mmCIF file with all atom_site columns, C-alpha atoms in Angstrom:
data_model
loop_
_atom_site.group_PDB
_atom_site.id
_atom_site.type_symbol
_atom_site.label_atom_id
_atom_site.label_alt_id
_atom_site.label_comp_id
_atom_site.label_asym_id
_atom_site.label_entity_id
_atom_site.label_seq_id
_atom_site.pdbx_PDB_ins_code
_atom_site.Cartn_x
_atom_site.Cartn_y
_atom_site.Cartn_z
_atom_site.occupancy
_atom_site.B_iso_or_equiv
_atom_site.pdbx_formal_charge
_atom_site.auth_seq_id
_atom_site.auth_comp_id
_atom_site.auth_asym_id
_atom_site.auth_atom_id
_atom_site.pdbx_PDB_model_num
ATOM 1   C CA . MET A 1 1   ? 6.909   21.604  61.930 1.00 39.00 ? 8   MET A CA 1
ATOM 2   C CA . ARG A 1 2   ? 3.514   19.734  61.317 1.00 36.00 ? 9   ARG A CA 1
ATOM 3   C CA . PRO A 1 3   ? 0.045   20.632  62.098 1.00 42.00 ? 10  PRO A CA 1
ATOM 4   C CA . ALA A 1 4   ? -2.525  19.206  64.621 1.00 43.00 ? 11  ALA A CA 1
ATOM 5   C CA . THR A 1 5   ? -3.742  16.634  62.060 1.00 46.00 ? 12  THR A CA 1
ATOM 6   C CA . GLY A 1 6   ? -0.410  15.440  61.279 1.00 46.00 ? 13  GLY A CA 1
ATOM 7   C CA . SER A 1 7   ? -0.545  16.706  57.580 1.00 44.00 ? 14  SER A CA 1
ATOM 8   C CA . PRO A 1 8   ? 2.989   18.407  56.772 1.00 48.00 ? 15  PRO A CA 1
ATOM 9   C CA . VAL A 1 9   ? 2.275   21.995  56.117 1.00 52.00 ? 16  VAL A CA 1
ATOM 10  C CA . GLY A 1 10  ? 1.206   23.095  52.668 1.00 52.00 ? 17  GLY A CA 1
ATOM 11  C CA . ALA A 1 11  ? -0.208  19.400  52.093 1.00 48.00 ? 18  ALA A CA 1
ATOM 12  C CA . ALA A 1 12  ? -3.865  18.207  51.108 1.00 51.00 ? 19  ALA A CA 1
ATOM 13  C CA . PRO A 1 13  ? -5.888  17.690  54.122 1.00 54.00 ? 20  PRO A CA 1
ATOM 14  C CA . GLN A 1 14  ? -5.860  14.093  54.871 1.00 63.00 ? 21  GLN A CA 1
ATOM 15  C CA . SER A 1 15  ? -8.883  11.714  53.831 1.00 68.00 ? 22  SER A CA 1
ATOM 16  C CA . LEU A 1 16  ? -10.993 10.380  56.903 1.00 88.00 ? 23  LEU A CA 1
ATOM 17  C CA . VAL A 1 17  ? -12.473 7.917   54.322 1.00 90.00 ? 24  VAL A CA 1
ATOM 18  C CA . ASP A 1 18  ? -10.850 4.809   54.448 1.00 93.00 ? 25  ASP A CA 1
ATOM 19  C CA . PRO A 1 19  ? -10.344 4.431   50.638 1.00 94.00 ? 26  PRO A CA 1
ATOM 20  C CA . ALA A 1 20  ? -10.537 0.101   51.357 1.00 95.00 ? 27  ALA A CA 1
ATOM 21  C CA . GLU A 1 21  ? -13.903 0.364   53.640 1.00 95.00 ? 28  GLU A CA 1
ATOM 22  C CA . ALA A 1 22  ? -15.140 2.895   50.697 1.00 96.00 ? 29  ALA A CA 1
ATOM 23  C CA . SER A 1 23  ? -14.054 0.447   48.387 1.00 97.00 ? 30  SER A CA 1
ATOM 24  C CA . ALA A 1 24  ? -16.218 -2.077  49.899 1.00 97.00 ? 31  ALA A CA 1
ATOM 25  C CA . LEU A 1 25  ? -19.298 -0.173  50.523 1.00 97.00 ? 32  LEU A CA 1
ATOM 26  C CA . ALA A 1 26  ? -19.522 1.028   46.626 1.00 97.00 ? 33  ALA A CA 1
ATOM 27  C CA . GLY A 1 27  ? -19.115 -2.543  45.008 1.00 98.00 ? 34  GLY A CA 1
ATOM 28  C CA . ALA A 1 28  ? -21.902 -4.150  47.766 1.00 97.00 ? 35  ALA A CA 1
ATOM 29  C CA . PHE A 1 29  ? -24.250 -1.208  46.505 1.00 96.00 ? 36  PHE A CA 1
ATOM 30  C CA . ALA A 1 30  ? -23.302 -0.875  42.816 1.00 97.00 ? 37  ALA A CA 1
ATOM 31  C CA . ALA A 1 31  ? -24.236 -4.869  42.904 1.00 97.00 ? 38  ALA A CA 1
ATOM 32  C CA . ASP A 1 32  ? -27.186 -4.355  44.897 1.00 96.00 ? 39  ASP A CA 1
ATOM 33  C CA . LEU A 1 33  ? -28.012 -1.044  42.689 1.00 95.00 ? 40  LEU A CA 1
ATOM 34  C CA . LEU A 1 34  ? -27.889 -2.922  39.250 1.00 96.00 ? 41  LEU A CA 1
ATOM 35  C CA . SER A 1 35  ? -30.028 -6.257  40.415 1.00 96.00 ? 42  SER A CA 1
ATOM 36  C CA . TRP A 1 36  ? -33.884 -5.894  40.386 1.00 95.00 ? 43  TRP A CA 1
ATOM 37  C CA . ASP A 1 37  ? -36.706 -8.302  40.187 1.00 94.00 ? 44  ASP A CA 1
ATOM 38  C CA . GLU A 1 38  ? -40.325 -7.056  39.445 1.00 93.00 ? 45  GLU A CA 1
ATOM 39  C CA . ASP A 1 39  ? -40.925 -9.960  41.002 1.00 91.00 ? 46  ASP A CA 1
ATOM 40  C CA . ASP A 1 40  ? -40.008 -8.674  44.206 1.00 90.00 ? 47  ASP A CA 1
ATOM 41  C CA . VAL A 1 41  ? -39.719 -4.633  44.119 1.00 89.00 ? 48  VAL A CA 1
ATOM 42  C CA . ASP A 1 42  ? -39.160 -4.401  47.906 1.00 90.00 ? 49  ASP A CA 1
ATOM 43  C CA . ARG A 1 43  ? -36.504 -6.800  48.508 1.00 90.00 ? 50  ARG A CA 1
ATOM 44  C CA . ARG A 1 44  ? -34.830 -4.485  46.321 1.00 91.00 ? 51  ARG A CA 1
ATOM 45  C CA . ALA A 1 45  ? -36.157 -0.925  47.957 1.00 90.00 ? 52  ALA A CA 1
ATOM 46  C CA . ARG A 1 46  ? -35.590 -2.626  51.866 1.00 90.00 ? 53  ARG A CA 1
ATOM 47  C CA . VAL A 1 47  ? -31.345 -3.493  50.660 1.00 92.00 ? 54  VAL A CA 1
ATOM 48  C CA . LEU A 1 48  ? -30.733 -0.182  49.375 1.00 93.00 ? 55  LEU A CA 1
ATOM 49  C CA . ALA A 1 49  ? -32.164 1.448   51.923 1.00 91.00 ? 56  ALA A CA 1
ATOM 50  C CA . ALA A 1 50  ? -29.382 0.141   54.072 1.00 91.00 ? 57  ALA A CA 1
ATOM 51  C CA . TYR A 1 51  ? -26.707 2.092   52.232 1.00 92.00 ? 58  TYR A CA 1
ATOM 52  C CA . LEU A 1 52  ? -28.934 5.382   51.839 1.00 89.00 ? 59  LEU A CA 1
ATOM 53  C CA . PRO A 1 53  ? -29.347 8.112   54.004 1.00 82.00 ? 60  PRO A CA 1
ATOM 54  C CA . ALA A 1 54  ? -33.246 7.935   55.482 1.00 71.00 ? 61  ALA A CA 1
ATOM 55  C CA . THR A 1 55  ? -33.977 11.697  52.827 1.00 63.00 ? 62  THR A CA 1
ATOM 56  C CA . ALA A 1 56  ? -32.594 9.263   50.234 1.00 63.00 ? 63  ALA A CA 1
ATOM 57  C CA . ALA A 1 57  ? -33.923 6.321   50.159 1.00 62.00 ? 64  ALA A CA 1
ATOM 58  C CA . ASP A 1 58  ? -35.593 5.378   46.983 1.00 68.00 ? 65  ASP A CA 1
ATOM 59  C CA . GLY A 1 59  ? -36.252 1.180   46.102 1.00 69.00 ? 66  GLY A CA 1
ATOM 60  C CA . LEU A 1 60  ? -36.616 2.270   41.975 1.00 81.00 ? 67  LEU A CA 1
ATOM 61  C CA . LEU A 1 61  ? -33.293 4.021   42.198 1.00 86.00 ? 68  LEU A CA 1
ATOM 62  C CA . GLY A 1 62  ? -31.944 3.898   38.450 1.00 85.00 ? 69  GLY A CA 1
ATOM 63  C CA . TRP A 1 63  ? -34.513 1.146   37.997 1.00 90.00 ? 70  TRP A CA 1
ATOM 64  C CA . THR A 1 64  ? -38.135 1.797   35.974 1.00 89.00 ? 71  THR A CA 1
ATOM 65  C CA . GLY A 1 65  ? -39.356 -0.905  38.535 1.00 89.00 ? 72  GLY A CA 1
ATOM 66  C CA . THR A 1 66  ? -40.113 -3.786  35.293 1.00 92.00 ? 73  THR A CA 1
ATOM 67  C CA . GLY A 1 67  ? -37.929 -6.204  34.463 1.00 94.00 ? 74  GLY A CA 1
ATOM 68  C CA . ARG A 1 68  ? -35.410 -8.985  36.166 1.00 95.00 ? 75  ARG A CA 1
ATOM 69  C CA . GLN A 1 69  ? -31.200 -8.119  36.143 1.00 96.00 ? 76  GLN A CA 1
ATOM 70  C CA . ARG A 1 70  ? -29.191 -9.810  38.109 1.00 96.00 ? 77  ARG A CA 1
ATOM 71  C CA . ALA A 1 71  ? -25.611 -8.333  39.033 1.00 97.00 ? 78  ALA A CA 1
ATOM 72  C CA . ASP A 1 72  ? -22.870 -11.363 39.254 1.00 95.00 ? 79  ASP A CA 1
ATOM 73  C CA . LEU A 1 73  ? -19.513 -9.089  39.095 1.00 97.00 ? 80  LEU A CA 1
ATOM 74  C CA . VAL A 1 74  ? -18.418 -6.774  41.143 1.00 98.00 ? 81  VAL A CA 1
ATOM 75  C CA . LEU A 1 75  ? -14.795 -5.016  40.468 1.00 98.00 ? 82  LEU A CA 1
ATOM 76  C CA . PRO A 1 76  ? -14.497 -1.932  42.312 1.00 97.00 ? 83  PRO A CA 1
ATOM 77  C CA . GLY A 1 77  ? -11.695 0.003   41.286 1.00 97.00 ? 84  GLY A CA 1
ATOM 78  C CA . ARG A 1 78  ? -9.888  3.517   41.949 1.00 97.00 ? 85  ARG A CA 1
ATOM 79  C CA . VAL A 1 79  ? -10.702 5.400   44.798 1.00 97.00 ? 86  VAL A CA 1
ATOM 80  C CA . ARG A 1 80  ? -10.685 9.298   44.866 1.00 95.00 ? 87  ARG A CA 1
ATOM 81  C CA . ALA A 1 81  ? -11.134 10.697  48.417 1.00 90.00 ? 88  ALA A CA 1
ATOM 82  C CA . ASP A 1 82  ? -10.792 14.096  50.112 1.00 83.00 ? 89  ASP A CA 1
ATOM 83  C CA . ALA A 1 83  ? -11.600 14.951  54.087 1.00 79.00 ? 90  ALA A CA 1
ATOM 84  C CA . ASP A 1 84  ? -15.246 13.226  54.232 1.00 85.00 ? 91  ASP A CA 1
ATOM 85  C CA . ARG A 1 85  ? -16.526 11.715  50.822 1.00 91.00 ? 92  ARG A CA 1
ATOM 86  C CA . ALA A 1 86  ? -14.871 9.208   48.178 1.00 95.00 ? 93  ALA A CA 1
ATOM 87  C CA . VAL A 1 87  ? -15.976 8.384   44.901 1.00 96.00 ? 94  VAL A CA 1
ATOM 88  C CA . VAL A 1 88  ? -15.546 4.560   43.708 1.00 97.00 ? 95  VAL A CA 1
ATOM 89  C CA . ASP A 1 89  ? -15.087 3.586   40.172 1.00 97.00 ? 96  ASP A CA 1
ATOM 90  C CA . VAL A 1 90  ? -16.742 0.524   40.136 1.00 98.00 ? 97  VAL A CA 1
ATOM 91  C CA . ARG A 1 91  ? -17.212 -2.348  36.778 1.00 98.00 ? 98  ARG A CA 1
ATOM 92  C CA . VAL A 1 92  ? -20.118 -4.619  37.154 1.00 98.00 ? 99  VAL A CA 1
ATOM 93  C CA . ARG A 1 93  ? -21.073 -7.670  35.187 1.00 97.00 ? 100 ARG A CA 1
ATOM 94  C CA . VAL A 1 94  ? -24.684 -7.890  35.204 1.00 97.00 ? 101 VAL A CA 1
ATOM 95  C CA . VAL A 1 95  ? -27.238 -10.854 33.865 1.00 96.00 ? 102 VAL A CA 1
ATOM 96  C CA . PRO A 1 96  ? -30.182 -9.195  32.650 1.00 96.00 ? 103 PRO A CA 1
ATOM 97  C CA . TYR A 1 97  ? -33.309 -11.586 31.852 1.00 95.00 ? 104 TYR A CA 1
ATOM 98  C CA . ARG A 1 98  ? -36.581 -11.825 29.193 1.00 94.00 ? 105 ARG A CA 1
ATOM 99  C CA . ARG A 1 99  ? -39.358 -13.063 30.484 1.00 92.00 ? 106 ARG A CA 1
ATOM 100 C CA . VAL A 1 100 ? -39.975 -16.012 28.629 1.00 91.00 ? 107 VAL A CA 1
ATOM 101 C CA . ASP A 1 101 ? -44.308 -16.444 29.770 1.00 82.00 ? 108 ASP A CA 1
ATOM 102 C CA . ALA A 1 102 ? -47.414 -14.524 29.510 1.00 68.00 ? 109 ALA A CA 1
ATOM 103 C CA . ARG A 1 103 ? -47.777 -14.879 33.266 1.00 63.00 ? 110 ARG A CA 1
ATOM 104 C CA . GLY A 1 104 ? -48.223 -12.247 35.859 1.00 57.00 ? 111 GLY A CA 1
ATOM 105 C CA . THR A 1 105 ? -45.694 -11.108 38.298 1.00 57.00 ? 112 THR A CA 1
ATOM 106 C CA . ALA A 1 106 ? -45.238 -14.084 41.190 1.00 58.00 ? 113 ALA A CA 1
ATOM 107 C CA . ALA A 1 107 ? -45.080 -14.332 44.644 1.00 59.00 ? 114 ALA A CA 1
ATOM 108 C CA . PRO A 1 108 ? -41.340 -13.957 46.131 1.00 61.00 ? 115 PRO A CA 1
ATOM 109 C CA . GLU A 1 109 ? -39.318 -16.599 46.432 1.00 62.00 ? 116 GLU A CA 1
ATOM 110 C CA . PRO A 1 110 ? -39.045 -17.251 50.827 1.00 63.00 ? 117 PRO A CA 1
ATOM 111 C CA . GLU A 1 111 ? -35.940 -16.483 52.908 1.00 62.00 ? 118 GLU A CA 1
ATOM 112 C CA . PRO A 1 112 ? -34.089 -19.500 53.491 1.00 62.00 ? 119 PRO A CA 1
ATOM 113 C CA . ASP A 1 113 ? -35.160 -20.832 57.470 1.00 67.00 ? 120 ASP A CA 1
ATOM 114 C CA . ASP A 1 114 ? -31.393 -19.901 59.064 1.00 67.00 ? 121 ASP A CA 1
ATOM 115 C CA . PRO A 1 115 ? -29.762 -17.028 56.694 1.00 72.00 ? 122 PRO A CA 1
ATOM 116 C CA . ILE A 1 116 ? -26.279 -16.235 56.898 1.00 77.00 ? 123 ILE A CA 1
ATOM 117 C CA . GLY A 1 117 ? -25.035 -12.499 56.248 1.00 80.00 ? 124 GLY A CA 1
ATOM 118 C CA . ALA A 1 118 ? -27.526 -9.653  55.264 1.00 81.00 ? 125 ALA A CA 1
ATOM 119 C CA . PRO A 1 119 ? -29.759 -9.489  52.133 1.00 80.00 ? 126 PRO A CA 1
ATOM 120 C CA . ALA A 1 120 ? -28.607 -8.748  48.949 1.00 87.00 ? 127 ALA A CA 1
ATOM 121 C CA . GLY A 1 121 ? -31.058 -6.964  46.261 1.00 86.00 ? 128 GLY A CA 1
ATOM 122 C CA . ALA A 1 122 ? -29.477 -10.238 43.742 1.00 86.00 ? 129 ALA A CA 1
ATOM 123 C CA . PRO A 1 123 ? -32.717 -11.672 42.758 1.00 87.00 ? 130 PRO A CA 1
ATOM 124 C CA . ALA A 1 124 ? -31.754 -15.951 42.378 1.00 86.00 ? 131 ALA A CA 1
ATOM 125 C CA . PRO A 1 125 ? -30.158 -17.031 39.054 1.00 86.00 ? 132 PRO A CA 1
ATOM 126 C CA . ALA A 1 126 ? -32.805 -18.961 38.015 1.00 85.00 ? 133 ALA A CA 1
ATOM 127 C CA . ALA A 1 127 ? -36.287 -18.350 37.964 1.00 87.00 ? 134 ALA A CA 1
ATOM 128 C CA . ARG A 1 128 ? -39.865 -19.864 36.605 1.00 87.00 ? 135 ARG A CA 1
ATOM 129 C CA . GLY A 1 129 ? -40.612 -17.644 33.862 1.00 90.00 ? 136 GLY A CA 1
ATOM 130 C CA . TRP A 1 130 ? -37.667 -15.868 32.835 1.00 92.00 ? 137 TRP A CA 1
ATOM 131 C CA . ARG A 1 131 ? -34.474 -16.513 30.605 1.00 93.00 ? 138 ARG A CA 1
ATOM 132 C CA . GLY A 1 132 ? -31.295 -15.390 31.142 1.00 94.00 ? 139 GLY A CA 1
ATOM 133 C CA . LEU A 1 133 ? -29.157 -13.317 28.415 1.00 95.00 ? 140 LEU A CA 1
ATOM 134 C CA . ALA A 1 134 ? -25.584 -12.839 27.843 1.00 96.00 ? 141 ALA A CA 1
ATOM 135 C CA . ALA A 1 135 ? -23.828 -10.649 30.593 1.00 96.00 ? 142 ALA A CA 1
ATOM 136 C CA . ARG A 1 136 ? -22.860 -7.160  30.216 1.00 97.00 ? 143 ARG A CA 1
ATOM 137 C CA . TRP A 1 137 ? -20.619 -4.965  31.384 1.00 97.00 ? 144 TRP A CA 1
ATOM 138 C CA . VAL A 1 138 ? -21.400 -1.517  33.143 1.00 97.00 ? 145 VAL A CA 1
ATOM 139 C CA . ARG A 1 139 ? -19.689 1.121   35.078 1.00 97.00 ? 146 ARG A CA 1
ATOM 140 C CA . LEU A 1 140 ? -20.349 3.183   37.327 1.00 95.00 ? 147 LEU A CA 1
ATOM 141 C CA . GLU A 1 141 ? -18.562 5.650   39.906 1.00 96.00 ? 148 GLU A CA 1
ATOM 142 C CA . VAL A 1 142 ? -20.017 5.618   43.831 1.00 96.00 ? 149 VAL A CA 1
ATOM 143 C CA . ALA A 1 143 ? -20.160 8.556   45.781 1.00 95.00 ? 150 ALA A CA 1
ATOM 144 C CA . VAL A 1 144 ? -19.526 7.294   49.333 1.00 96.00 ? 151 VAL A CA 1
ATOM 145 C CA . ALA A 1 145 ? -19.915 9.884   52.605 1.00 94.00 ? 152 ALA A CA 1
ATOM 146 C CA . LEU A 1 146 ? -18.553 10.234  55.830 1.00 91.00 ? 153 LEU A CA 1
ATOM 147 C CA . THR A 1 147 ? -21.742 10.848  58.314 1.00 88.00 ? 154 THR A CA 1
ATOM 148 C CA . ASP A 1 148 ? -22.111 11.084  62.004 1.00 85.00 ? 155 ASP A CA 1
ATOM 149 C CA . ASP A 1 149 ? -23.580 7.661   61.222 1.00 82.00 ? 156 ASP A CA 1
ATOM 150 C CA . GLY A 1 150 ? -20.427 6.304   59.226 1.00 87.00 ? 157 GLY A CA 1
ATOM 151 C CA . LEU A 1 151 ? -20.168 5.336   55.572 1.00 92.00 ? 158 LEU A CA 1
ATOM 152 C CA . VAL A 1 152 ? -23.144 5.892   53.881 1.00 93.00 ? 159 VAL A CA 1
ATOM 153 C CA . VAL A 1 153 ? -23.517 6.575   49.854 1.00 94.00 ? 160 VAL A CA 1
ATOM 154 C CA . ASP A 1 154 ? -24.038 9.399   48.776 1.00 91.00 ? 161 ASP A CA 1
ATOM 155 C CA . ALA A 1 155 ? -26.636 8.662   45.960 1.00 82.00 ? 162 ALA A CA 1
ATOM 156 C CA . GLY A 1 156 ? -26.538 12.644  44.973 1.00 73.00 ? 163 GLY A CA 1
ATOM 157 C CA . PRO A 1 157 ? -29.718 15.397  44.794 1.00 62.00 ? 164 PRO A CA 1
ATOM 158 C CA . ALA A 1 158 ? -32.883 14.081  45.748 1.00 48.00 ? 165 ALA A CA 1
ATOM 159 C CA . ALA A 1 159 ? -34.511 15.619  42.520 1.00 42.00 ? 166 ALA A CA 1
ATOM 160 C CA . GLU A 1 160 ? -36.195 13.302  40.511 1.00 46.00 ? 167 GLU A CA 1
ATOM 161 C CA . PRO A 1 161 ? -35.308 13.127  36.830 1.00 42.00 ? 168 PRO A CA 1
ATOM 162 C CA . ALA A 1 162 ? -37.628 13.879  33.702 1.00 45.00 ? 169 ALA A CA 1
ATOM 163 C CA . ARG A 1 163 ? -37.302 9.837   32.607 1.00 54.00 ? 170 ARG A CA 1
ATOM 164 C CA . ARG A 1 164 ? -36.004 7.293   34.798 1.00 55.00 ? 171 ARG A CA 1
ATOM 165 C CA . PRO A 1 165 ? -33.738 4.795   32.631 1.00 60.00 ? 172 PRO A CA 1
ATOM 166 C CA . SER A 1 166 ? -34.668 2.122   31.340 1.00 61.00 ? 173 SER A CA 1
ATOM 167 C CA . PRO A 1 167 ? -32.544 -0.897  31.930 1.00 61.00 ? 174 PRO A CA 1
ATOM 168 C CA . ALA A 1 168 ? -31.434 -0.959  28.927 1.00 60.00 ? 175 ALA A CA 1
ATOM 169 C CA . ASP A 1 169 ? -30.540 2.407   29.189 1.00 62.00 ? 176 ASP A CA 1
ATOM 170 C CA . LEU A 1 170 ? -28.349 1.253   32.722 1.00 60.00 ? 177 LEU A CA 1
ATOM 171 C CA . ALA A 1 171 ? -27.085 -1.859  30.202 1.00 58.00 ? 178 ALA A CA 1
ATOM 172 C CA . ARG A 1 172 ? -25.961 0.440   27.744 1.00 60.00 ? 179 ARG A CA 1
ATOM 173 C CA . GLY A 1 173 ? -23.752 3.103   29.349 1.00 60.00 ? 180 GLY A CA 1
ATOM 174 C CA . GLY A 1 174 ? -23.961 2.440   32.899 1.00 55.00 ? 181 GLY A CA 1
ATOM 175 C CA . VAL A 1 175 ? -25.058 4.747   35.804 1.00 53.00 ? 182 VAL A CA 1
ATOM 176 C CA . ARG A 1 176 ? -23.022 8.098   36.508 1.00 49.00 ? 183 ARG A CA 1
#
């Protein structure tokens, strides 16, 4: 006999979160979370807001507001799902940058006249005044929740940490 939900008797409830959709959202979020540019702080804030519930939007999430970093490869892995939530293990290769001149922040690069797709948080691969360093791997666990509006990233409690992790902290050990 099967209950109305379609799950066998005694079985765990089937997840309402599609693992493939959760994986895609978590991968895109991880790339944007680990990409930043102090010369265009607002871009990252706008991009991250698209993933998060309105009450959790924070453009500095996991970032100090200084420096430059670009995620260039994302590998979503294992998905652990329950009824309305999934946690995706994501590995991201990031390229940190070092400022090579003493100038202040520059004006952000203009958007192309006829762009395709949605904006991403990653800055251009090359920029005046910055030099790319050796790439690093960062591992994240990204929680994705099913809400009335669809899938969103669950960034956890809104309480502020005592100290935001620096780009160096993120590159060394990732964000959990």
